[in-house]
């Protein structure tokens, strides 16, 4: 089964927006293969508008002319992805990523290109045209590339089938579908159609939905039709966004499980926003980054590095290659918040999760205030435990009943409890 | 000042949908000039998609190719409007209508044609193009012809100015702008821009907004920027829609006044829906039609005949040419509901209005139930009055204090009270 | 018919709260008879807790012991109302007020005294007791005197009948029922029961409902079951409260008519809050007071003086005895707002109403901004008019089409338009 | 620490309403000691209105006279609880329950008796009176015994301290406070005051809050200030109520933990509603009862038997004394729903929980439809497991990856998964 544990990888959006190119993708894949693959990082994902020749930043150019084949399908623009020449699409790039022992992913926008509708292009394998399958009242509110596809129209399913058939032929392992996750219930039938096309295309692909916030009341639908779905709007390196994630994580935590993962979004670590400023680095403090990584791991969010990896610094690398921390992503279950309270004017949060080995538990303590504070937590299990701080590898000794630790402002402490 | 009293006329929508042609418009204008002009009926309005060559019914063909000039402006399609040949637009047709002593109106969709954006056409008198002024997240949810225009973009105002300049050159007297009335607050700035273009184009044109329901909390905005605005979604010949109008009329009545009129929509009387069935006739009972006409007059709604006039029957004609009833449209003020109550299980409504002559008043009684009932009303003024039933021209005698009348199911009685 | 025009009078609340006594009521009645009666002022109303011996201010003493007869009916406390001795109730005081050519009113709280329930007192003319008719889940949220009465219980209607029978025997002309107006729909059946008891008691009494805000969706109910009802919570001498009245007045204006009047609450003019400070005077500016009086008259609100009249100053007296202004209260109809808009950063409001003489109209201009401004209004009638400023009795000359006037900050101008 | 695992016991409400007496309590305590104590059942709780002499059913007599001491404190009525004579309160009854090795609990209404306010009784240890501490706008909407207590008033905390001091002197181990759980945020400060009084009274008492539904957004408050709180309104033997519990259970499951338990309400099993009909028995089918017990155990709800235990039948007894099922109540953690979906038209739900022994897991399958169906579940852990049906003690064999079972309509299957 695909996505048995939360997918881990790299995504081009945070660092390059719509402007990533083939050379950069290959360089990041190389870096991952050499330095991170052994910790479980494996997906290399090309984000939005790889079909737009003049894309150059995080902004979209309205109504731009796009690279498209005769069947209304967008294809990589050769000026940015030279190996796409001669109609090869992403086959060469995927092959290269696979050769490194990694997996290859792409981003797509829900729908059919507006220019295919304007030109009334054909749908592959049918006598239908783009005008006939386009959903007339469905557009993305932040991007002008597509119209939605109307599942009630003949040719609609065939269009999506033709897309996934092409992606399968390229060797794609992961598809992030955008403009759909929070568009429910309006676009619910289109989501189901996409999922069905994906799952019947003959190649296993992780199906990832964007953008958030996903609708909690549709949790079962996401679990049934996708492998991961964004629970927030775009996440960036701002404390307020990180702070707000605690509430979302609490609401979604019981919905995580093999093949269905609520997604806290990419980790905007290291060299992000490179299209704007090559010297820009993640604005989170180190404590905030530890808070982020701790929370993402406790709730088993998919983990996607947002920064340009070839520019990675030591702190960031250590954030991403801590085996004891990543053990949580891979081998725990049933995470949930223990409490969220204000004590002496400081907001404190504690989370708890359980290792599938039946012996270890983890408690994460978060200090959301502006001052250091001591957080005390009742261990929700009887018995005695060896306690280990797994960010700094220090032993805490034996605990029973109650446990407490100082936590820095905006910081987190993450402890493994091993039953004595 | 334009629209000093509520505009009265004919509109092609109810009878022909998007498929009206020049011959039909001329025939209806002829009929109006001969039979209804003397009662105040004067506007002849060509409704939606006169620029769409293949329009043939009340349904819109998605993404159809439209007739457009080089400046992104839609123009009449010659196959349906032959006099539009050689770029003359509606000039000949308007001239003909004017020659009959009538006024000429057209319908437009808010925005700029999507095909102008796709082709990236120019905006007249600027170096801007359609792609640069189109509002990327603004489409009509029921028609695919246009994108909204972004008022923040250079060239946006010039686009609308170029539209109204063209309409003025054609001799247009009335413009019904669609996909805007209920789109507030989102499209509020575009509405203001359209209104400004209309009012500065050099020719007086009534500005009518569709579709409803208009937003009551924006009443002052409509009053300031338009001459009439729809207070309901499309009105058809169904009792439920007529019944619901009482509530809307009550909410909007205080907002009627010279040059600003809440609009109850066209009167679907006589031969409507002719594109579907030439034998179709208005499904309202005669009592219901009298109820409709009475309510529209009491609240001073604009009056637009929806049926094919050349097929008019005697009952319908008498509904439209009653001078004493139309006196209310032209010369009253301050209409309001007196009561709406259930008496003996029957819902009764009474309205009151005042003639500007200072001598006459009108009381309308409506029976919304399924059985005849007697409606009693306290005359809200002291003194004695001669009372006249102005639908059937019968005198009621003298009344003082209280007045009562039987009213048929779904029917109305309309009385003039003349102070003794 | 009672309350054919909006009731006008004096009420003890604004000046004395719960502490008014007989001597004060007589002194104010004397003043009204000598100085204001000729202008239409006639009701003298004793407000809340005339049955509470220790009431001394605008605050209520929780769970105080109240004066009550054996039938669960509250009666005036003799220490404050000496003429109530020997079970006479308000009969002597009412007789005195009547001897001056005025009318007498009282305030009551909806319900049955909690102490009657605690003592399980009888209901007159029945074998029921207070415990059996009290509504168990109905209390006033700001006063502890009463429980609601459950209309479904035997004895409930008899209790209210016994109240109004007693009030009728006293000679009461006006009853202000509190804790009911905004308690709909929960207490709707109790309101109907009170109204029925009032109207069948054998003496005509104005039925006034408090406190507001009344519910607009229940307008017809108020019209059917009461003579006046409060459209706001308590109104005091603060600009914000006056400013907010414009919105309420607009919503309620079409519901005013003979015997049913939306009520803007007492006029807190002159010597109010005398229980707190005998030197306190209304904090409104003179302009604001003119704004208030103009608005109340235009919408035909009931007018109740809130100040101690024996301390009245000349400005206040002139506010209350302007015959031309009070003509509007008595002889107009169909008032409504013409516009409310921001022009040059200043919020302007205009109202229009019609004299029943068929010749005169009134336009009131309000400046809600902090700076003087000129307000222009389109006269909503054709023809020429002599225009007179009726606050300062200055002629404006002839106007036609458009009219304009400067208005001071927070001020109002009130013009009579007499058709030439 | 108190309530380390979910409290288990018996409560008099379901079987006797407000009418339970001492003899009955003793008989049920005897039964529990002999037959259920060994399975963990220990609390014997006297529910509402033990202070009301004439209480005889599930209905409350409005404004009844209550047994009260001189300090405004309600005390047991001797006609129903003879051992309460001479001011002993519940001391003798509690002593008897303790002598059986069980614990004793009582129900109280939030607030101070209205009759104490009416009589203006004293507050123990202060110079304050009931009138001074009563909250004037706070009553229970379904019972007339009390006023709320205003935490801002001097004497308020002393009143509650005097209550819990008395309960401690009686030997009370469990207090169910009614009219408070869903009254937040209005009565939040009173809840905190009650909790503080309870926790500082010198005797450990479980603090239980009623009625539900509790407010999810106040989850942390309940966790901090109480030991259990009702997540629903009263639960009875109707499928609809049981069906609705799944949704509530899903929302609240992450808030369960040592000393803080979301409460699904009493189990209306066996001989309930005995005040109405001694022959009445629980209307749930056996399958529904198994569904109920399975769900309550999986989410670790407190378990309180609602039926008259001396009349228990064999099926009901087996529902309550299954050690393997009760093991879940006592020794699991981190329960959560795996899925809730409609498959082939049948609504299926699965829950998962983890034994603290690190070796066992439980999966419960629920069929909410009207027809038998097969429910398939992906085991959310890798590895192989011995599977045991713990309601019928049958072994299922070995499972890995996926597991499926038939489930009867409205029924449940409960499986233990023991890692091989």
Short mmCIF file of N, CA and C in Angstrom, two decimals, chain B residues 57-144:
data_model
loop_
_atom_site.label_atom_id
_atom_site.label_comp_id
_atom_site.label_asym_id
_atom_site.label_seq_id
_atom_site.Cartn_x
_atom_site.Cartn_y
_atom_site.Cartn_z
N UNK B 57 -32.61 30.17 -27.85
CA UNK B 57 -33.57 29.82 -26.79
C UNK B 57 -33.22 30.58 -25.51
N UNK B 58 -33.82 30.15 -24.41
CA UNK B 58 -33.47 30.71 -23.10
C UNK B 58 -32.20 30.10 -22.52
N UNK B 59 -31.64 29.10 -23.17
CA UNK B 59 -30.39 28.50 -22.69
C UNK B 59 -29.20 29.18 -23.37
N UNK B 60 -28.09 29.28 -22.61
CA UNK B 60 -26.87 29.84 -23.21
C UNK B 60 -25.96 28.71 -23.66
N UNK B 61 -25.33 28.91 -24.80
CA UNK B 61 -24.38 27.93 -25.30
C UNK B 61 -23.01 28.25 -24.70
N UNK B 62 -22.44 27.34 -23.89
CA UNK B 62 -21.18 27.68 -23.23
C UNK B 62 -20.05 27.96 -24.21
N UNK B 63 -19.27 28.98 -23.91
CA UNK B 63 -18.05 29.28 -24.65
C UNK B 63 -18.28 29.52 -26.14
N UNK B 64 -19.49 29.97 -26.48
CA UNK B 64 -19.79 30.22 -27.89
C UNK B 64 -18.91 31.36 -28.44
N UNK B 65 -18.67 31.33 -29.74
CA UNK B 65 -17.94 32.41 -30.40
C UNK B 65 -18.89 33.60 -30.58
N UNK B 66 -18.43 34.79 -30.20
CA UNK B 66 -19.29 35.98 -30.17
C UNK B 66 -18.85 37.01 -31.20
N UNK B 67 -19.78 37.87 -31.62
CA UNK B 67 -19.42 38.97 -32.51
C UNK B 67 -18.79 40.09 -31.71
N UNK B 68 -17.62 40.51 -32.13
CA UNK B 68 -16.85 41.44 -31.33
C UNK B 68 -16.07 42.35 -32.27
N UNK B 69 -15.84 43.59 -31.88
CA UNK B 69 -14.99 44.43 -32.72
C UNK B 69 -13.54 44.33 -32.25
N UNK B 70 -12.66 45.08 -32.91
CA UNK B 70 -11.23 44.96 -32.61
C UNK B 70 -10.88 45.47 -31.21
N UNK B 71 -11.81 46.22 -30.62
CA UNK B 71 -11.55 46.83 -29.31
C UNK B 71 -12.20 46.07 -28.15
N UNK B 72 -12.41 44.77 -28.32
CA UNK B 72 -12.95 43.93 -27.25
C UNK B 72 -14.42 44.23 -26.95
N UNK B 73 -15.09 44.92 -27.89
CA UNK B 73 -16.50 45.27 -27.64
C UNK B 73 -17.44 44.37 -28.44
N UNK B 74 -18.43 43.83 -27.75
CA UNK B 74 -19.40 42.98 -28.43
C UNK B 74 -20.32 43.83 -29.30
N UNK B 75 -20.69 43.31 -30.46
CA UNK B 75 -21.55 44.02 -31.41
C UNK B 75 -22.66 43.08 -31.89
N UNK B 76 -23.77 43.63 -32.37
CA UNK B 76 -24.90 42.77 -32.78
C UNK B 76 -24.49 41.83 -33.90
N UNK B 77 -25.02 40.62 -33.81
CA UNK B 77 -24.72 39.65 -34.85
C UNK B 77 -25.64 39.90 -36.05
N UNK B 78 -25.05 40.00 -37.21
CA UNK B 78 -25.81 40.43 -38.38
C UNK B 78 -26.85 39.40 -38.83
N UNK B 79 -26.60 38.12 -38.53
CA UNK B 79 -27.60 37.14 -38.97
C UNK B 79 -28.93 37.33 -38.26
N UNK B 80 -28.88 37.91 -37.07
CA UNK B 80 -30.13 38.14 -36.34
C UNK B 80 -30.57 39.61 -36.44
N UNK B 81 -29.58 40.51 -36.59
CA UNK B 81 -29.88 41.94 -36.70
C UNK B 81 -29.25 42.50 -37.97
N UNK B 82 -29.91 42.30 -39.09
CA UNK B 82 -29.31 42.65 -40.39
C UNK B 82 -28.89 44.11 -40.48
N UNK B 83 -29.60 44.99 -39.81
CA UNK B 83 -29.25 46.41 -39.93
C UNK B 83 -27.93 46.74 -39.25
N UNK B 84 -27.35 45.76 -38.52
CA UNK B 84 -26.07 45.99 -37.86
C UNK B 84 -24.90 45.85 -38.81
N UNK B 85 -25.19 45.57 -40.10
CA UNK B 85 -24.12 45.36 -41.08
C UNK B 85 -23.23 46.58 -41.19
N UNK B 86 -22.03 46.32 -41.66
CA UNK B 86 -21.05 47.40 -41.87
C UNK B 86 -20.76 48.18 -40.59
N UNK B 87 -20.77 47.45 -39.46
CA UNK B 87 -20.36 48.08 -38.21
C UNK B 87 -21.32 49.12 -37.67
N UNK B 88 -22.55 49.07 -38.15
CA UNK B 88 -23.50 50.09 -37.68
C UNK B 88 -24.08 49.79 -36.31
N UNK B 89 -23.87 48.60 -35.82
CA UNK B 89 -24.41 48.26 -34.52
C UNK B 89 -25.92 48.40 -34.49
N UNK B 90 -26.44 48.96 -33.39
CA UNK B 90 -27.87 49.09 -33.25
C UNK B 90 -28.39 50.45 -33.74
N UNK B 91 -27.57 51.20 -34.44
CA UNK B 91 -27.95 52.57 -34.80
C UNK B 91 -29.25 52.61 -35.62
N UNK B 92 -29.37 51.73 -36.60
CA UNK B 92 -30.57 51.74 -37.44
C UNK B 92 -31.81 51.34 -36.66
N UNK B 93 -31.65 50.32 -35.86
CA UNK B 93 -32.80 49.85 -35.10
C UNK B 93 -33.26 50.93 -34.10
N UNK B 94 -32.30 51.55 -33.46
CA UNK B 94 -32.65 52.61 -32.51
C UNK B 94 -33.34 53.76 -33.23
N UNK B 95 -32.82 54.08 -34.38
CA UNK B 95 -33.40 55.17 -35.16
C UNK B 95 -34.87 54.85 -35.49
N UNK B 96 -35.09 53.60 -35.84
CA UNK B 96 -36.47 53.22 -36.15
C UNK B 96 -37.38 53.37 -34.93
N UNK B 97 -36.91 52.86 -33.81
CA UNK B 97 -37.71 52.95 -32.57
C UNK B 97 -37.97 54.42 -32.23
N UNK B 98 -36.93 55.23 -32.35
CA UNK B 98 -37.10 56.67 -32.08
C UNK B 98 -38.14 57.28 -33.02
N UNK B 99 -38.15 56.81 -34.27
CA UNK B 99 -39.08 57.37 -35.26
C UNK B 99 -40.53 57.11 -34.88
N UNK B 100 -40.72 56.13 -34.01
CA UNK B 100 -42.09 55.81 -33.54
C UNK B 100 -42.44 56.59 -32.28
N UNK B 101 -41.51 57.44 -31.85
CA UNK B 101 -41.76 58.18 -30.62
C UNK B 101 -41.46 57.35 -29.38
N UNK B 102 -40.66 56.31 -29.57
CA UNK B 102 -40.33 55.43 -28.44
C UNK B 102 -38.84 55.51 -28.13
N UNK B 103 -38.43 54.76 -27.12
CA UNK B 103 -37.03 54.76 -26.72
C UNK B 103 -36.46 53.36 -26.85
N UNK B 104 -35.13 53.29 -27.02
CA UNK B 104 -34.49 52.02 -27.34
C UNK B 104 -33.50 51.61 -26.24
N UNK B 105 -33.60 50.34 -25.86
CA UNK B 105 -32.71 49.86 -24.79
C UNK B 105 -32.04 48.55 -25.15
N UNK B 106 -30.90 48.30 -24.49
CA UNK B 106 -30.18 47.02 -24.69
C UNK B 106 -29.77 46.45 -23.34
N UNK B 107 -29.43 45.18 -23.41
CA UNK B 107 -28.92 44.43 -22.26
C UNK B 107 -27.44 44.22 -22.48
N UNK B 108 -26.64 44.31 -21.43
CA UNK B 108 -25.23 43.90 -21.52
C UNK B 108 -24.86 43.08 -20.29
N UNK B 109 -23.85 42.25 -20.48
CA UNK B 109 -23.25 41.52 -19.36
C UNK B 109 -22.13 42.36 -18.80
N UNK B 110 -22.03 42.45 -17.48
CA UNK B 110 -20.86 43.06 -16.86
C UNK B 110 -19.60 42.40 -17.38
N UNK B 111 -18.57 43.20 -17.70
CA UNK B 111 -17.26 42.64 -17.98
C UNK B 111 -16.79 42.77 -19.41
N UNK B 112 -15.75 42.02 -19.70
CA UNK B 112 -15.07 42.04 -21.00
C UNK B 112 -15.09 40.62 -21.54
N UNK B 113 -15.30 40.44 -22.84
CA UNK B 113 -15.44 39.07 -23.37
C UNK B 113 -14.23 38.18 -23.08
N UNK B 114 -14.49 36.96 -22.67
CA UNK B 114 -13.38 36.03 -22.45
C UNK B 114 -12.62 35.81 -23.73
N UNK B 115 -13.30 35.87 -24.86
CA UNK B 115 -12.56 35.66 -26.11
C UNK B 115 -11.65 36.84 -26.41
N UNK B 116 -11.99 38.03 -25.90
CA UNK B 116 -11.07 39.17 -26.05
C UNK B 116 -9.83 38.94 -25.21
N UNK B 117 -10.01 38.31 -24.06
CA UNK B 117 -8.87 38.01 -23.19
C UNK B 117 -8.01 36.92 -23.83
N UNK B 118 -8.68 35.90 -24.34
CA UNK B 118 -7.94 34.80 -24.97
C UNK B 118 -7.12 35.33 -26.15
N UNK B 119 -7.73 36.22 -26.96
CA UNK B 119 -7.03 36.78 -28.12
C UNK B 119 -6.18 37.98 -27.75
N UNK B 120 -6.32 38.41 -26.52
CA UNK B 120 -5.61 39.59 -26.02
C UNK B 120 -5.85 40.82 -26.89
N UNK B 121 -7.11 41.13 -27.12
CA UNK B 121 -7.48 42.29 -27.93
C UNK B 121 -7.16 43.61 -27.20
N UNK B 122 -7.18 44.66 -28.00
CA UNK B 122 -6.86 45.99 -27.46
C UNK B 122 -8.07 46.61 -26.76
N UNK B 123 -7.79 47.60 -25.91
CA UNK B 123 -8.81 48.48 -25.33
C UNK B 123 -8.72 49.79 -26.09
N UNK B 124 -9.85 50.26 -26.58
CA UNK B 124 -9.85 51.43 -27.44
C UNK B 124 -9.24 52.65 -26.74
N UNK B 125 -8.39 53.36 -27.47
CA UNK B 125 -7.83 54.59 -26.95
C UNK B 125 -6.75 54.40 -25.91
N UNK B 126 -6.25 53.19 -25.78
CA UNK B 126 -5.19 52.92 -24.79
C UNK B 126 -4.17 52.00 -25.41
N UNK B 127 -3.07 51.77 -24.67
CA UNK B 127 -2.11 50.74 -25.09
C UNK B 127 -2.31 49.48 -24.24
N UNK B 128 -3.46 49.39 -23.62
CA UNK B 128 -3.75 48.22 -22.78
C UNK B 128 -4.49 47.16 -23.58
N UNK B 129 -4.49 45.94 -22.99
CA UNK B 129 -5.20 44.85 -23.65
C UNK B 129 -6.19 44.22 -22.67
N UNK B 130 -7.04 43.40 -23.24
CA UNK B 130 -8.07 42.74 -22.44
C UNK B 130 -7.47 41.93 -21.30
N UNK B 131 -6.35 41.25 -21.53
CA UNK B 131 -5.73 40.46 -20.47
C UNK B 131 -5.33 41.33 -19.28
N UNK B 132 -5.01 42.60 -19.59
CA UNK B 132 -4.52 43.45 -18.52
C UNK B 132 -5.63 44.04 -17.64
N UNK B 133 -6.85 44.08 -18.16
CA UNK B 133 -7.93 44.67 -17.36
C UNK B 133 -8.89 43.62 -16.81
N UNK B 134 -8.83 42.40 -17.32
CA UNK B 134 -9.76 41.38 -16.84
C UNK B 134 -9.49 41.09 -15.36
N UNK B 135 -10.55 40.92 -14.62
CA UNK B 135 -10.42 40.58 -13.20
C UNK B 135 -10.34 39.06 -13.12
N UNK B 136 -9.22 38.55 -12.60
CA UNK B 136 -8.92 37.12 -12.77
C UNK B 136 -9.86 36.20 -12.02
N UNK B 137 -10.45 36.66 -10.95
CA UNK B 137 -11.30 35.76 -10.17
C UNK B 137 -12.78 36.09 -10.30
N UNK B 138 -13.16 36.75 -11.39
CA UNK B 138 -14.55 37.21 -11.50
C UNK B 138 -15.19 36.70 -12.77
N UNK B 139 -16.08 35.72 -12.59
CA UNK B 139 -16.87 35.27 -13.73
C UNK B 139 -18.33 35.25 -13.30
N UNK B 140 -19.20 35.23 -14.27
CA UNK B 140 -20.62 35.06 -14.03
C UNK B 140 -20.87 33.57 -13.81
N UNK B 141 -21.72 33.23 -12.84
CA UNK B 141 -21.90 31.81 -12.55
C UNK B 141 -22.90 31.13 -13.48
N UNK B 142 -23.55 31.88 -14.35
CA UNK B 142 -24.57 31.25 -15.21
C UNK B 142 -24.37 31.56 -16.70
N UNK B 143 -23.26 32.18 -17.06
CA UNK B 143 -23.02 32.55 -18.45
C UNK B 143 -21.51 32.67 -18.65
N UNK B 144 -21.01 32.17 -19.77
CA UNK B 144 -19.56 32.11 -19.96
C UNK B 144 -19.00 33.20 -20.86
#
